[in-house]
Amino acid sequence: MKKKLIVANWKLNGNIEMISNYLKFLKNNLLSNLNKNIIVIAPPNIYLERTYQSIKKINIFLGAQNVDVNLKGAFTGEVSVLMLKDIGVKYVIIGHSERRILHNETDNFVAKKFHLIKNSNLIPILCIGETEKEKKNGKTQKVIEKQLNCIFQILGEKAFRNAVIAYEPIWAIGTGVSADPEYVQIIHKFIRNYIQKNDSVSKNVIIQYGGSVSSLNTKEFIQQEDIDGLLIGSASLHAKEFLKIIKISCSID
Ligand code: PGA
């Protein structure tokens, strides 16, 4: 059975009441045997510690949605990877298209974060993917190569050991229109081959899909050979729906 990584990205959502009800529900209903699959919740930073206190007793890991490129110092409003590690974070999402677009984060900037996260022995979840226009113009693979090359340039051959890639076509995020699972399989295979070509060590890198995933399409995605997990936004905000996604994912080989 392949090991799958299911990640809830809550983005800028949630409050104390929602989180407490959500985590209580998961605690009472989560499968006792996750079959080596890994579940991660990435709440907004301000709720990380509260979330950690609940999930550390069950089989769920803590994720952060972003991190600064600096470790400490005069950087008002930022949070460093050391701080995230200090409070129990294990996975850090970087390069999400919302940050690339709304905060002008470049491939290089994202690669610096990737480096810092790996140096701190946390696991980066590197989001990559093309826009609708790039897809229409047949540029998907070129875009992905460029996004991966920046990481290889800074970290060299073993860059993707203990790292996660989330393929998130931008046109499928938050639209309710997910990508075709067969199309995603082709892109994931391309990503895996590209990594193998440049990095003999990281053959088994986890490659997740993200973009309008719900319990209705989970099975079709997880069944694909090279889809090793899911990064879920809006559907992960509802505990029952997230649990359904977990259960479906864990039931598939
Ligand atoms: P979505 O978001 O599931 O709401 O499309 C996915 C993501 O942005 O990670």
Short mmCIF file of N, CA, C and O in Angstrom, two decimals, residues 26-117:
data_model
loop_
_atom_site.label_atom_id
_atom_site.label_comp_id
_atom_site.label_asym_id
_atom_site.label_seq_id
_atom_site.Cartn_x
_atom_site.Cartn_y
_atom_site.Cartn_z
N LEU A 26 -12.64 15.16 15.17
CA LEU A 26 -11.61 14.27 14.60
C LEU A 26 -11.11 13.28 15.65
O LEU A 26 -10.91 12.11 15.37
N LYS A 27 -10.90 13.82 16.83
CA LYS A 27 -10.39 12.98 17.92
C LYS A 27 -11.33 11.80 18.18
O LYS A 27 -10.89 10.67 18.37
N ASN A 28 -12.62 12.06 18.12
CA ASN A 28 -13.61 11.01 18.40
C ASN A 28 -13.84 10.07 17.22
O ASN A 28 -14.36 8.98 17.41
N ASN A 29 -13.48 10.51 16.03
CA ASN A 29 -13.87 9.72 14.87
C ASN A 29 -12.73 9.25 13.98
O ASN A 29 -12.96 8.48 13.05
N LEU A 30 -11.52 9.71 14.25
CA LEU A 30 -10.39 9.35 13.38
C LEU A 30 -10.12 7.85 13.47
O LEU A 30 -10.24 7.25 14.54
N LEU A 31 -9.76 7.26 12.34
CA LEU A 31 -9.45 5.82 12.33
C LEU A 31 -8.29 5.56 13.27
O LEU A 31 -7.34 6.35 13.31
N SER A 32 -8.35 4.46 13.99
CA SER A 32 -7.23 4.17 14.88
C SER A 32 -6.03 3.67 14.07
O SER A 32 -4.89 3.87 14.44
N ASN A 33 -6.33 3.05 12.91
CA ASN A 33 -5.22 2.59 12.07
C ASN A 33 -5.24 3.35 10.74
O ASN A 33 -6.12 3.15 9.91
N LEU A 34 -4.25 4.21 10.58
CA LEU A 34 -4.21 5.01 9.35
C LEU A 34 -3.38 4.33 8.25
O LEU A 34 -3.10 4.93 7.22
N ASN A 35 -2.97 3.10 8.49
CA ASN A 35 -2.22 2.34 7.48
C ASN A 35 -1.01 3.08 6.94
O ASN A 35 -0.83 3.20 5.73
N LYS A 36 -0.24 3.66 7.82
CA LYS A 36 0.99 4.39 7.44
C LYS A 36 0.73 5.69 6.70
O LYS A 36 1.65 6.34 6.23
N ASN A 37 -0.55 6.04 6.51
CA ASN A 37 -0.83 7.32 5.85
C ASN A 37 -0.63 8.44 6.86
O ASN A 37 -0.77 8.22 8.07
N ILE A 38 -0.29 9.62 6.34
CA ILE A 38 0.02 10.74 7.25
C ILE A 38 -0.99 11.86 7.05
O ILE A 38 -1.28 12.25 5.91
N ILE A 39 -1.50 12.35 8.17
CA ILE A 39 -2.49 13.44 8.12
C ILE A 39 -1.85 14.68 8.74
O ILE A 39 -1.24 14.62 9.82
N VAL A 40 -2.02 15.81 8.07
CA VAL A 40 -1.44 17.07 8.55
C VAL A 40 -2.53 18.14 8.53
O VAL A 40 -3.32 18.20 7.59
N ILE A 41 -2.54 18.98 9.57
CA ILE A 41 -3.44 20.15 9.56
C ILE A 41 -2.57 21.39 9.63
O ILE A 41 -1.70 21.52 10.50
N ALA A 42 -2.83 22.32 8.71
CA ALA A 42 -2.09 23.59 8.68
C ALA A 42 -3.06 24.75 8.94
O ALA A 42 -3.69 25.26 8.01
N PRO A 43 -3.19 25.15 10.21
CA PRO A 43 -4.09 26.25 10.54
C PRO A 43 -3.35 27.58 10.38
O PRO A 43 -2.14 27.59 10.16
N PRO A 44 -4.03 28.70 10.52
CA PRO A 44 -3.32 29.98 10.56
C PRO A 44 -2.32 29.99 11.72
O PRO A 44 -2.56 29.34 12.75
N ASN A 45 -1.22 30.72 11.57
CA ASN A 45 -0.16 30.70 12.59
C ASN A 45 -0.65 30.90 14.02
O ASN A 45 -0.18 30.24 14.94
N ILE A 46 -1.60 31.82 14.16
CA ILE A 46 -2.03 32.18 15.52
C ILE A 46 -2.70 30.99 16.24
O ILE A 46 -2.74 30.95 17.47
N TYR A 47 -3.17 30.02 15.47
CA TYR A 47 -3.82 28.85 16.07
C TYR A 47 -2.95 27.59 16.05
O TYR A 47 -3.42 26.50 16.39
N LEU A 48 -1.69 27.74 15.65
CA LEU A 48 -0.82 26.56 15.55
C LEU A 48 -0.70 25.83 16.89
O LEU A 48 -0.88 24.62 16.98
N GLU A 49 -0.38 26.60 17.92
CA GLU A 49 -0.10 25.95 19.20
C GLU A 49 -1.35 25.28 19.77
O GLU A 49 -1.30 24.16 20.26
N ARG A 50 -2.47 25.98 19.67
CA ARG A 50 -3.74 25.43 20.16
C ARG A 50 -4.05 24.12 19.42
O ARG A 50 -4.45 23.13 20.02
N THR A 51 -3.84 24.15 18.12
CA THR A 51 -4.10 22.94 17.31
C THR A 51 -3.16 21.83 17.74
O THR A 51 -3.57 20.67 17.91
N TYR A 52 -1.90 22.18 17.95
CA TYR A 52 -0.90 21.17 18.32
C TYR A 52 -1.29 20.46 19.62
O TYR A 52 -1.15 19.24 19.74
N GLN A 53 -1.78 21.23 20.58
CA GLN A 53 -2.14 20.64 21.88
C GLN A 53 -3.20 19.55 21.70
O GLN A 53 -3.22 18.58 22.44
N SER A 54 -4.08 19.72 20.72
CA SER A 54 -5.11 18.69 20.50
C SER A 54 -4.61 17.54 19.66
O SER A 54 -4.94 16.38 19.92
N ILE A 55 -3.84 17.85 18.62
CA ILE A 55 -3.52 16.76 17.68
C ILE A 55 -2.33 15.92 18.11
O ILE A 55 -2.13 14.83 17.59
N LYS A 56 -1.54 16.42 19.05
CA LYS A 56 -0.36 15.63 19.43
C LYS A 56 -0.78 14.31 20.10
O LYS A 56 -0.01 13.36 20.08
N LYS A 57 -2.00 14.26 20.62
CA LYS A 57 -2.45 13.02 21.27
C LYS A 57 -3.07 12.06 20.24
O LYS A 57 -3.30 10.90 20.53
N ILE A 58 -3.42 12.59 19.09
CA ILE A 58 -3.93 11.68 18.05
C ILE A 58 -2.89 11.63 16.93
O ILE A 58 -1.85 12.23 17.00
N ASN A 59 -3.24 10.90 15.89
CA ASN A 59 -2.23 10.62 14.87
C ASN A 59 -2.16 11.67 13.77
O ASN A 59 -2.19 11.34 12.60
N ILE A 60 -2.09 12.95 14.15
CA ILE A 60 -2.10 14.02 13.14
C ILE A 60 -0.89 14.93 13.38
O ILE A 60 -0.55 15.22 14.53
N PHE A 61 -0.27 15.38 12.30
CA PHE A 61 0.88 16.27 12.42
C PHE A 61 0.50 17.72 12.15
O PHE A 61 -0.51 18.00 11.50
N LEU A 62 1.38 18.60 12.63
CA LEU A 62 1.11 20.03 12.51
C LEU A 62 1.85 20.62 11.31
O LEU A 62 3.04 20.35 11.11
N GLY A 63 1.14 21.43 10.54
CA GLY A 63 1.76 22.10 9.40
C GLY A 63 1.59 23.60 9.51
O GLY A 63 0.63 24.08 10.12
N ALA A 64 2.54 24.35 8.92
CA ALA A 64 2.39 25.81 8.83
C ALA A 64 2.17 26.17 7.37
O ALA A 64 2.56 25.43 6.47
N GLN A 65 1.53 27.32 7.16
CA GLN A 65 1.18 27.70 5.79
C GLN A 65 2.24 28.54 5.11
O GLN A 65 2.15 28.85 3.92
N ASN A 66 3.24 28.96 5.89
CA ASN A 66 4.27 29.85 5.34
C ASN A 66 5.37 30.00 6.38
O ASN A 66 5.20 29.60 7.54
N VAL A 67 6.49 30.57 5.97
CA VAL A 67 7.57 30.87 6.91
C VAL A 67 8.39 32.00 6.31
O VAL A 67 8.38 32.21 5.10
N ASP A 68 9.11 32.73 7.18
CA ASP A 68 9.96 33.81 6.67
C ASP A 68 11.29 33.24 6.17
O ASP A 68 11.66 32.12 6.52
N VAL A 69 12.02 34.06 5.39
CA VAL A 69 13.34 33.60 4.92
C VAL A 69 14.44 33.89 5.94
O VAL A 69 15.59 33.51 5.72
N ASN A 70 14.10 34.60 7.01
CA ASN A 70 15.11 34.91 8.03
C ASN A 70 14.86 34.07 9.28
O ASN A 70 13.73 33.70 9.58
N LEU A 71 15.94 33.83 10.01
CA LEU A 71 15.82 33.01 11.22
C LEU A 71 15.45 33.83 12.44
O LEU A 71 14.72 33.37 13.33
N LYS A 72 15.98 35.07 12.52
CA LYS A 72 15.60 35.96 13.63
C LYS A 72 16.04 37.38 13.32
O LYS A 72 16.78 37.59 12.35
N GLY A 73 15.60 38.32 14.13
CA GLY A 73 16.07 39.69 13.94
C GLY A 73 14.94 40.67 13.69
O GLY A 73 13.79 40.42 14.04
N ALA A 74 15.29 41.80 13.10
CA ALA A 74 14.36 42.91 12.94
C ALA A 74 13.50 42.71 11.68
O ALA A 74 13.75 43.32 10.63
N PHE A 75 12.53 41.83 11.79
CA PHE A 75 11.66 41.53 10.65
C PHE A 75 10.22 41.51 11.16
O PHE A 75 9.60 40.44 11.35
N THR A 76 9.70 42.70 11.41
CA THR A 76 8.39 42.86 12.04
C THR A 76 7.30 42.05 11.33
O THR A 76 7.18 42.11 10.12
N GLY A 77 6.58 41.31 12.13
CA GLY A 77 5.42 40.57 11.60
C GLY A 77 5.74 39.20 11.06
O GLY A 77 4.83 38.48 10.64
N GLU A 78 7.01 38.82 11.06
CA GLU A 78 7.37 37.52 10.46
C GLU A 78 7.47 36.41 11.50
O GLU A 78 7.59 36.67 12.70
N VAL A 79 7.48 35.17 11.01
CA VAL A 79 7.63 34.00 11.88
C VAL A 79 8.73 33.12 11.27
O VAL A 79 8.72 32.85 10.07
N SER A 80 9.69 32.72 12.10
CA SER A 80 10.82 31.96 11.56
C SER A 80 10.61 30.45 11.68
O SER A 80 9.78 29.97 12.46
N VAL A 81 11.42 29.73 10.91
CA VAL A 81 11.31 28.27 10.92
C VAL A 81 11.68 27.72 12.30
O VAL A 81 11.13 26.70 12.75
N LEU A 82 12.57 28.40 13.01
CA LEU A 82 12.96 27.94 14.35
C LEU A 82 11.78 28.04 15.31
O LEU A 82 11.58 27.18 16.17
N MET A 83 11.01 29.10 15.14
CA MET A 83 9.82 29.27 16.00
C MET A 83 8.77 28.20 15.69
O MET A 83 8.15 27.64 16.59
N LEU A 84 8.61 27.93 14.41
CA LEU A 84 7.64 26.90 14.02
C LEU A 84 8.04 25.55 14.61
O LEU A 84 7.23 24.83 15.18
N LYS A 85 9.34 25.27 14.50
CA LYS A 85 9.85 23.99 15.02
C LYS A 85 9.65 23.92 16.54
O LYS A 85 9.26 22.89 17.09
N ASP A 86 9.91 25.05 17.18
CA ASP A 86 9.81 25.16 18.63
C ASP A 86 8.43 24.77 19.16
O ASP A 86 8.29 24.22 20.24
N ILE A 87 7.39 25.05 18.37
CA ILE A 87 6.04 24.77 18.88
C ILE A 87 5.42 23.50 18.28
O ILE A 87 4.23 23.26 18.41
N GLY A 88 6.24 22.71 17.58
CA GLY A 88 5.75 21.39 17.16
C GLY A 88 5.39 21.25 15.70
O GLY A 88 4.85 20.22 15.30
N VAL A 89 5.68 22.26 14.89
CA VAL A 89 5.38 22.13 13.46
C VAL A 89 6.34 21.14 12.81
O VAL A 89 7.52 21.09 13.14
N LYS A 90 5.79 20.33 11.91
CA LYS A 90 6.64 19.34 11.21
C LYS A 90 6.70 19.62 9.71
O LYS A 90 7.71 19.38 9.07
N TYR A 91 5.62 20.13 9.14
CA TYR A 91 5.54 20.38 7.69
C TYR A 91 5.32 21.89 7.46
O TYR A 91 4.57 22.52 8.22
N VAL A 92 5.95 22.42 6.41
CA VAL A 92 5.73 23.84 6.09
C VAL A 92 5.40 23.97 4.60
O VAL A 92 6.18 23.56 3.74
N ILE A 93 4.23 24.54 4.34
CA ILE A 93 3.81 24.77 2.95
C ILE A 93 4.54 26.02 2.44
O ILE A 93 4.54 27.06 3.10
N ILE A 94 5.16 25.90 1.27
CA ILE A 94 5.78 27.08 0.67
C ILE A 94 5.47 27.11 -0.83
O ILE A 94 5.15 26.09 -1.43
N GLY A 95 5.57 28.31 -1.38
CA GLY A 95 5.37 28.46 -2.82
C GLY A 95 3.92 28.32 -3.25
O GLY A 95 3.65 28.13 -4.45
N HIS A 96 3.00 28.44 -2.31
CA HIS A 96 1.59 28.38 -2.71
C HIS A 96 1.30 29.52 -3.69
O HIS A 96 1.81 30.62 -3.53
N SER A 97 0.49 29.24 -4.69
CA SER A 97 0.26 30.26 -5.73
C SER A 97 -0.35 31.53 -5.15
O SER A 97 -0.13 32.63 -5.67
N GLU A 98 -1.11 31.40 -4.04
CA GLU A 98 -1.66 32.62 -3.44
C GLU A 98 -0.54 33.50 -2.91
O GLU A 98 -0.62 34.73 -2.93
N ARG A 99 0.54 32.91 -2.43
CA ARG A 99 1.69 33.71 -1.97
C ARG A 99 2.53 34.18 -3.16
O ARG A 99 3.02 35.30 -3.18
N ARG A 100 2.67 33.33 -4.15
CA ARG A 100 3.44 33.76 -5.32
C ARG A 100 2.76 34.95 -5.98
O ARG A 100 3.40 35.92 -6.37
N ILE A 101 1.42 34.90 -6.08
CA ILE A 101 0.70 35.95 -6.80
C ILE A 101 0.45 37.17 -5.92
O ILE A 101 0.79 38.29 -6.27
N LEU A 102 -0.10 36.96 -4.73
CA LEU A 102 -0.50 38.10 -3.89
C LEU A 102 0.67 38.74 -3.16
O LEU A 102 0.61 39.89 -2.76
N HIS A 103 1.75 37.98 -2.96
CA HIS A 103 2.90 38.51 -2.21
C HIS A 103 4.17 38.53 -3.06
O HIS A 103 5.27 38.66 -2.52
N ASN A 104 3.99 38.39 -4.34
CA ASN A 104 5.11 38.47 -5.30
C ASN A 104 6.28 37.56 -4.94
O ASN A 104 7.44 37.96 -5.07
N GLU A 105 6.01 36.38 -4.45
CA GLU A 105 7.12 35.47 -4.11
C GLU A 105 7.66 34.81 -5.37
O GLU A 105 6.91 34.20 -6.13
N THR A 106 8.95 34.94 -5.58
CA THR A 106 9.59 34.39 -6.79
C THR A 106 10.06 32.96 -6.52
O THR A 106 10.17 32.53 -5.37
N ASP A 107 10.44 32.26 -7.59
CA ASP A 107 10.98 30.90 -7.45
C ASP A 107 12.21 30.91 -6.54
O ASP A 107 12.40 30.00 -5.73
N ASN A 108 13.03 31.93 -6.71
CA ASN A 108 14.26 32.03 -5.91
C ASN A 108 13.98 32.22 -4.43
O ASN A 108 14.64 31.63 -3.57
N PHE A 109 13.03 33.07 -4.16
CA PHE A 109 12.64 33.36 -2.78
C PHE A 109 12.08 32.08 -2.13
O PHE A 109 12.41 31.73 -0.99
N VAL A 110 11.27 31.37 -2.88
CA VAL A 110 10.69 30.12 -2.39
C VAL A 110 11.80 29.10 -2.14
O VAL A 110 11.79 28.37 -1.14
N ALA A 111 12.79 29.07 -3.03
CA ALA A 111 13.90 28.12 -2.88
C ALA A 111 14.69 28.41 -1.59
O ALA A 111 15.16 27.49 -0.92
N LYS A 112 14.82 29.69 -1.25
CA LYS A 112 15.52 30.04 0.01
C LYS A 112 14.76 29.48 1.20
O LYS A 112 15.34 28.96 2.16
N LYS A 113 13.45 29.59 1.16
CA LYS A 113 12.64 29.05 2.26
C LYS A 113 12.79 27.53 2.33
O LYS A 113 12.92 26.95 3.41
N PHE A 114 12.77 26.91 1.17
CA PHE A 114 12.92 25.45 1.09
C PHE A 114 14.22 25.03 1.78
O PHE A 114 14.25 24.09 2.58
N HIS A 115 15.28 25.76 1.49
CA HIS A 115 16.60 25.47 2.06
C HIS A 115 16.57 25.58 3.59
O HIS A 115 17.04 24.69 4.31
N LEU A 116 16.00 26.66 4.07
CA LEU A 116 15.93 26.88 5.52
C LEU A 116 15.13 25.78 6.22
O LEU A 116 15.52 25.29 7.29
N ILE A 117 14.03 25.42 5.62
CA ILE A 117 13.16 24.40 6.22
C ILE A 117 13.92 23.07 6.31
O ILE A 117 13.91 22.40 7.34
#
